[in-house]
mmCIF file of C-alpha atoms and ligand atoms in Angstrom:
data_model
loop_
_atom_site.group_PDB
_atom_site.id
_atom_site.type_symbol
_atom_site.label_atom_id
_atom_site.label_comp_id
_atom_site.label_asym_id
_atom_site.label_seq_id
_atom_site.Cartn_x
_atom_site.Cartn_y
_atom_site.Cartn_z
ATOM 1 C CA UNK A 1 85.978 95.803 77.272
ATOM 2 C CA UNK A 2 88.686 97.737 75.484
ATOM 3 C CA UNK A 3 88.982 101.327 74.748
ATOM 4 C CA UNK A 4 89.626 100.887 70.937
ATOM 5 C CA UNK A 5 91.501 104.149 70.746
ATOM 6 C CA UNK A 6 91.405 103.964 66.816
ATOM 7 C CA UNK A 7 87.639 104.424 66.860
ATOM 8 C CA UNK A 8 87.629 107.949 68.104
ATOM 9 C CA UNK A 9 86.797 110.235 65.244
ATOM 10 C CA UNK A 10 88.194 113.637 64.512
ATOM 11 C CA UNK A 11 84.886 114.893 65.945
ATOM 12 C CA UNK A 12 85.357 113.130 69.336
ATOM 13 C CA UNK A 13 88.822 114.544 69.549
ATOM 14 C CA UNK A 14 87.571 117.858 68.900
ATOM 15 C CA UNK A 15 84.802 117.293 71.587
ATOM 16 C CA UNK A 16 87.684 116.528 74.131
ATOM 17 C CA UNK A 17 89.772 119.366 73.169
ATOM 18 C CA UNK A 18 86.862 121.930 73.581
ATOM 19 C CA UNK A 19 85.661 120.440 76.846
ATOM 20 C CA UNK A 20 89.238 120.215 78.133
ATOM 21 C CA UNK A 21 90.053 123.809 77.193
ATOM 22 C CA UNK A 22 86.904 125.339 78.689
ATOM 23 C CA UNK A 23 87.430 123.720 81.855
ATOM 24 C CA UNK A 24 91.075 124.459 82.010
ATOM 25 C CA UNK A 25 90.361 128.226 81.674
ATOM 26 C CA UNK A 26 88.448 128.131 85.055
ATOM 27 C CA UNK A 27 89.945 125.247 87.140
ATOM 28 C CA UNK A 28 93.457 126.754 87.886
ATOM 29 C CA UNK A 29 91.581 129.328 90.152
ATOM 30 C CA UNK A 30 88.883 126.943 91.671
ATOM 31 C CA UNK A 31 89.989 123.261 91.642
ATOM 32 C CA UNK A 32 91.933 121.532 94.226
ATOM 33 C CA UNK A 33 95.737 121.850 93.795
ATOM 34 C CA UNK A 34 96.166 118.080 94.141
ATOM 35 C CA UNK A 35 93.471 117.674 91.219
ATOM 36 C CA UNK A 36 95.416 120.209 89.126
ATOM 37 C CA UNK A 37 98.722 118.396 89.733
ATOM 38 C CA UNK A 38 97.018 115.026 89.067
ATOM 39 C CA UNK A 39 96.049 116.458 85.485
ATOM 40 C CA UNK A 40 99.806 116.930 84.827
ATOM 41 C CA UNK A 41 100.842 113.706 86.561
ATOM 42 C CA UNK A 42 98.073 111.664 84.524
ATOM 43 C CA UNK A 43 99.394 113.135 81.370
ATOM 44 C CA UNK A 44 95.998 114.648 80.308
ATOM 45 C CA UNK A 45 96.417 117.333 77.725
ATOM 46 C CA UNK A 46 93.818 119.115 75.336
ATOM 47 C CA UNK A 47 95.025 117.800 71.966
ATOM 48 C CA UNK A 48 94.124 114.330 72.305
ATOM 49 C CA UNK A 49 91.754 111.921 74.202
ATOM 50 C CA UNK A 50 93.884 110.083 76.904
ATOM 51 C CA UNK A 51 94.825 106.489 75.755
ATOM 52 C CA UNK A 52 94.083 104.297 78.844
ATOM 53 C CA UNK A 53 96.668 101.433 78.198
ATOM 54 C CA UNK A 54 99.433 103.287 76.611
ATOM 55 C CA UNK A 55 99.536 106.613 78.514
ATOM 56 C CA UNK A 56 97.221 106.897 81.394
ATOM 57 C CA UNK A 57 97.679 103.487 83.330
ATOM 58 C CA UNK A 58 101.615 103.261 83.059
ATOM 59 C CA UNK A 59 101.557 106.726 84.859
ATOM 60 C CA UNK A 60 98.849 105.605 87.518
ATOM 61 C CA UNK A 61 100.526 102.372 88.088
ATOM 62 C CA UNK A 62 103.776 103.932 89.249
ATOM 63 C CA UNK A 63 102.044 106.555 91.194
ATOM 64 C CA UNK A 64 99.434 104.647 93.289
ATOM 65 C CA UNK A 65 98.960 101.150 91.849
ATOM 66 C CA UNK A 66 95.553 102.227 90.186
ATOM 67 C CA UNK A 67 94.449 101.956 86.778
ATOM 68 C CA UNK A 68 91.356 103.049 84.457
ATOM 69 C CA UNK A 69 89.443 100.276 82.937
ATOM 70 C CA UNK A 70 87.096 100.747 79.971
ATOM 71 C CA UNK A 71 83.363 100.018 80.896
ATOM 72 C CA UNK A 72 80.446 99.660 78.588
ATOM 73 C CA UNK A 73 78.130 102.245 80.057
ATOM 74 C CA UNK A 74 76.906 102.388 83.648
ATOM 75 C CA UNK A 75 78.460 99.502 85.702
ATOM 76 C CA UNK A 76 76.120 97.538 88.048
ATOM 77 C CA UNK A 77 76.913 98.762 91.766
ATOM 78 C CA UNK A 78 78.303 95.458 92.961
ATOM 79 C CA UNK A 79 80.678 95.228 90.027
ATOM 80 C CA UNK A 80 81.482 98.887 90.322
ATOM 81 C CA UNK A 81 82.849 98.622 94.055
ATOM 82 C CA UNK A 82 84.547 95.233 93.184
ATOM 83 C CA UNK A 83 86.555 97.133 90.561
ATOM 84 C CA UNK A 84 87.315 99.962 92.944
ATOM 85 C CA UNK A 85 88.321 97.738 95.767
ATOM 86 C CA UNK A 86 90.633 96.074 93.182
ATOM 87 C CA UNK A 87 92.107 99.724 92.354
ATOM 88 C CA UNK A 88 90.539 99.889 89.077
ATOM 89 C CA UNK A 89 88.459 102.711 88.193
ATOM 90 C CA UNK A 90 85.783 102.133 85.452
ATOM 91 C CA UNK A 91 85.351 104.618 82.761
ATOM 92 C CA UNK A 92 83.050 105.076 79.794
ATOM 93 C CA UNK A 93 84.635 105.128 76.399
ATOM 94 C CA UNK A 94 82.020 107.132 74.515
ATOM 95 C CA UNK A 95 81.869 110.932 74.303
ATOM 96 C CA UNK A 96 79.179 113.404 74.077
ATOM 97 C CA UNK A 97 78.577 115.009 70.751
ATOM 98 C CA UNK A 98 79.859 118.329 69.764
ATOM 99 C CA UNK A 99 76.513 119.994 69.805
ATOM 100 C CA UNK A 100 75.806 118.581 73.319
ATOM 101 C CA UNK A 101 78.634 119.906 75.125
ATOM 102 C CA UNK A 102 76.741 120.355 78.290
ATOM 103 C CA UNK A 103 75.114 116.995 78.019
ATOM 104 C CA UNK A 104 74.817 115.219 81.451
ATOM 105 C CA UNK A 105 72.271 112.594 81.284
ATOM 106 C CA UNK A 106 74.587 109.739 81.602
ATOM 107 C CA UNK A 107 78.476 109.893 82.526
ATOM 108 C CA UNK A 108 80.436 109.846 79.273
ATOM 109 C CA UNK A 109 84.251 109.527 79.118
ATOM 110 C CA UNK A 110 84.952 113.280 79.604
ATOM 111 C CA UNK A 111 83.233 113.162 83.032
ATOM 112 C CA UNK A 112 84.711 109.619 84.127
ATOM 113 C CA UNK A 113 88.322 110.496 83.042
ATOM 114 C CA UNK A 114 88.618 114.276 83.228
ATOM 115 C CA UNK A 115 86.520 114.513 86.225
ATOM 116 C CA UNK A 116 87.711 111.371 88.153
ATOM 117 C CA UNK A 117 91.337 110.148 87.186
ATOM 118 C CA UNK A 118 93.533 112.978 88.164
ATOM 119 C CA UNK A 119 92.820 112.329 91.860
ATOM 120 C CA UNK A 120 93.848 108.802 91.304
ATOM 121 C CA UNK A 121 97.248 110.052 91.379
ATOM 122 C CA UNK A 122 96.895 110.920 94.964
ATOM 123 C CA UNK A 123 97.567 108.181 97.565
ATOM 124 C CA UNK A 124 95.259 109.439 100.292
ATOM 125 C CA UNK A 125 92.314 109.889 97.966
ATOM 126 C CA UNK A 126 92.977 106.214 96.593
ATOM 127 C CA UNK A 127 93.180 104.920 100.000
ATOM 128 C CA UNK A 128 89.881 106.268 100.899
ATOM 129 C CA UNK A 129 88.217 104.915 97.603
ATOM 130 C CA UNK A 130 89.652 101.441 98.133
ATOM 131 C CA UNK A 131 88.636 101.286 101.610
ATOM 132 C CA UNK A 132 85.169 102.717 101.071
ATOM 133 C CA UNK A 133 84.539 100.212 98.413
ATOM 134 C CA UNK A 134 85.477 97.274 100.774
ATOM 135 C CA UNK A 135 83.142 98.628 103.122
ATOM 136 C CA UNK A 136 80.370 99.137 100.258
ATOM 137 C CA UNK A 137 80.818 95.397 99.512
ATOM 138 C CA UNK A 138 80.097 94.298 102.884
ATOM 139 C CA UNK A 139 76.726 95.824 102.807
ATOM 140 C CA UNK A 140 75.844 95.719 98.905
ATOM 141 C CA UNK A 141 72.921 93.402 99.602
ATOM 142 C CA UNK A 142 71.078 95.807 102.038
ATOM 143 C CA UNK A 143 68.894 97.954 100.134
ATOM 144 C CA UNK A 144 68.965 100.632 102.939
ATOM 145 C CA UNK A 145 72.777 100.635 103.173
ATOM 146 C CA UNK A 146 73.249 100.857 99.512
ATOM 147 C CA UNK A 147 71.242 104.300 99.656
ATOM 148 C CA UNK A 148 73.624 105.738 102.269
ATOM 149 C CA UNK A 149 76.709 104.270 100.330
ATOM 150 C CA UNK A 150 75.695 106.122 97.388
ATOM 151 C CA UNK A 151 75.227 109.381 99.495
ATOM 152 C CA UNK A 152 78.619 109.256 100.745
ATOM 153 C CA UNK A 153 80.023 108.530 97.184
ATOM 154 C CA UNK A 154 77.885 111.350 95.823
ATOM 155 C CA UNK A 155 78.854 114.027 98.274
ATOM 156 C CA UNK A 156 82.473 113.375 98.210
ATOM 157 C CA UNK A 157 83.798 111.618 95.011
ATOM 158 C CA UNK A 158 81.132 113.408 92.887
ATOM 159 C CA UNK A 159 80.416 116.683 94.557
ATOM 160 C CA UNK A 160 82.981 117.287 97.351
ATOM 161 C CA UNK A 161 84.785 120.530 97.990
ATOM 162 C CA UNK A 162 88.015 120.863 99.968
ATOM 163 C CA UNK A 163 89.663 123.678 102.060
ATOM 164 C CA UNK A 164 93.182 124.307 100.736
ATOM 165 C CA UNK A 165 95.339 127.255 102.084
ATOM 166 C CA UNK A 166 92.232 128.560 103.631
ATOM 167 C CA UNK A 167 90.318 128.669 100.250
ATOM 168 C CA UNK A 168 87.434 126.259 99.305
ATOM 169 C CA UNK A 169 88.092 124.460 96.201
ATOM 170 C CA UNK A 170 86.252 121.867 94.120
ATOM 171 C CA UNK A 171 87.336 118.164 93.784
ATOM 172 C CA UNK A 172 84.233 116.101 93.135
ATOM 173 C CA UNK A 173 84.301 114.746 89.641
ATOM 174 C CA UNK A 174 80.815 115.753 88.912
ATOM 175 C CA UNK A 175 81.465 119.344 89.688
ATOM 176 C CA UNK A 176 84.989 119.390 87.893
ATOM 177 C CA UNK A 177 83.509 118.101 84.738
ATOM 178 C CA UNK A 178 80.625 120.467 84.644
ATOM 179 C CA UNK A 179 81.067 123.844 83.271
ATOM 180 C CA UNK A 180 78.044 125.268 85.034
ATOM 181 C CA UNK A 181 78.441 123.658 88.523
ATOM 182 C CA UNK A 182 82.184 124.234 88.778
ATOM 183 C CA UNK A 183 81.358 127.871 89.336
ATOM 184 C CA UNK A 184 77.949 127.603 90.889
ATOM 185 C CA UNK A 185 79.010 125.163 93.637
ATOM 186 C CA UNK A 186 81.600 127.761 94.913
ATOM 187 C CA UNK A 187 80.091 131.093 94.288
ATOM 188 C CA UNK A 188 76.251 130.947 94.081
ATOM 189 C CA UNK A 189 74.150 132.122 96.971
ATOM 190 C CA UNK A 190 71.761 129.476 96.602
ATOM 191 C CA UNK A 191 73.312 126.172 97.997
ATOM 192 C CA UNK A 192 74.867 125.834 101.386
ATOM 193 C CA UNK A 193 78.482 124.902 101.876
ATOM 194 C CA UNK A 194 79.069 122.923 105.178
ATOM 195 C CA UNK A 195 82.031 121.210 106.953
ATOM 196 C CA UNK A 196 82.152 117.595 106.166
ATOM 197 C CA UNK A 197 79.991 115.547 108.442
ATOM 198 C CA UNK A 198 79.011 111.911 108.151
ATOM 199 C CA UNK A 199 75.804 112.563 109.980
ATOM 200 C CA UNK A 200 74.831 115.274 107.974
ATOM 201 C CA UNK A 201 75.367 113.564 104.758
ATOM 202 C CA UNK A 202 73.126 110.665 106.051
ATOM 203 C CA UNK A 203 70.358 113.287 106.325
ATOM 204 C CA UNK A 204 70.923 115.161 102.925
ATOM 205 C CA UNK A 205 68.841 114.640 99.709
ATOM 206 C CA UNK A 206 70.766 113.665 96.608
ATOM 207 C CA UNK A 207 69.982 115.799 93.676
ATOM 208 C CA UNK A 208 70.480 113.893 90.408
ATOM 209 C CA UNK A 209 68.806 116.238 88.022
ATOM 210 C CA UNK A 210 69.707 119.484 89.242
ATOM 211 C CA UNK A 211 72.554 121.332 91.100
ATOM 212 C CA UNK A 212 73.253 120.249 94.579
ATOM 213 C CA UNK A 213 71.510 122.251 97.400
ATOM 214 C CA UNK A 214 74.341 121.477 99.843
ATOM 215 C CA UNK A 215 78.032 120.869 99.541
ATOM 216 C CA UNK A 216 80.355 119.241 102.097
ATOM 217 C CA UNK A 217 84.010 120.781 102.605
ATOM 218 C CA UNK A 218 86.678 118.340 103.645
ATOM 219 C CA UNK A 219 90.085 119.684 105.218
ATOM 220 C CA UNK A 220 92.005 116.946 103.444
ATOM 221 C CA UNK A 221 91.773 113.737 101.319
ATOM 222 C CA UNK A 222 93.160 111.770 104.566
ATOM 223 C CA UNK A 223 90.193 113.042 106.474
ATOM 224 C CA UNK A 224 87.951 111.175 104.033
ATOM 225 C CA UNK A 225 89.921 107.945 104.909
ATOM 226 C CA UNK A 226 89.839 108.629 108.552
ATOM 227 C CA UNK A 227 86.065 109.153 108.665
ATOM 228 C CA UNK A 228 85.222 105.610 107.340
ATOM 229 C CA UNK A 229 85.193 103.761 110.788
ATOM 230 C CA UNK A 230 82.685 106.341 111.923
ATOM 231 C CA UNK A 231 80.627 105.899 108.458
ATOM 232 C CA UNK A 232 80.584 102.330 109.289
ATOM 233 C CA UNK A 233 79.408 102.912 112.823
ATOM 234 C CA UNK A 234 76.540 105.097 111.760
ATOM 235 C CA UNK A 235 75.649 102.859 108.920
ATOM 236 C CA UNK A 236 75.231 100.006 111.339
ATOM 237 C CA UNK A 237 73.142 101.869 113.507
ATOM 238 C CA UNK A 238 70.814 103.057 110.715
ATOM 239 C CA UNK A 239 70.362 99.484 109.698
ATOM 240 C CA UNK A 240 69.167 98.480 113.159
ATOM 241 C CA UNK A 241 66.500 101.549 112.947
ATOM 242 C CA UNK A 242 65.402 100.260 109.441
ATOM 243 C CA UNK A 243 65.213 96.560 110.190
HETATM 244 FE FE1 LIG B 301 81.302 110.187 88.279
#
């Protein structure tokens, strides 16, 4: 599938601009520095939707060898991890409408690109994502394993927090692209925020239709990569229990 850049309407461009500007009023104070640098490195700006082939991918290719590929809605999980293992990140191309700026039911291109692409300029994060995807493909036919794979992805790539210079910042794309959750995840007294722990992630419930009850804080993006052997070890143990 192609992005078909010319099909974006003036209204689509306006939706991008409004969402981009709304988030960028907050993110300089609360988002991971690596993410914020990634916005610049990826060439994302307010005044137009990123053109994957002509703008974003030449930059990503040079920096980390990754690229963003246009996807038609939600990608089936096996195909999703095959793409990631091949250093390709699938992104929707459709945008929410201007009267639904907080629309969240299904990831649109604002979530997929603004939320996820900037971290693909960071090699440590890319190493984690590619290796995690290779592990995921090994277990993709185990129903129980898939549940745990999704949990790790959820509490890191989508809803992860990171400690940078002794401050807790956001990096997960689900938080970064959400006006409400970007501040809720850091400042609300309702959820708990705990050190990144594979064991605890295995035991934590995913909230799909509400803000998370628990957020996991990493010390570095390399910590994610380094945790993968342990993740696989615990996954194997869980599979024995469930067999
Ligand atoms: Fe996402």
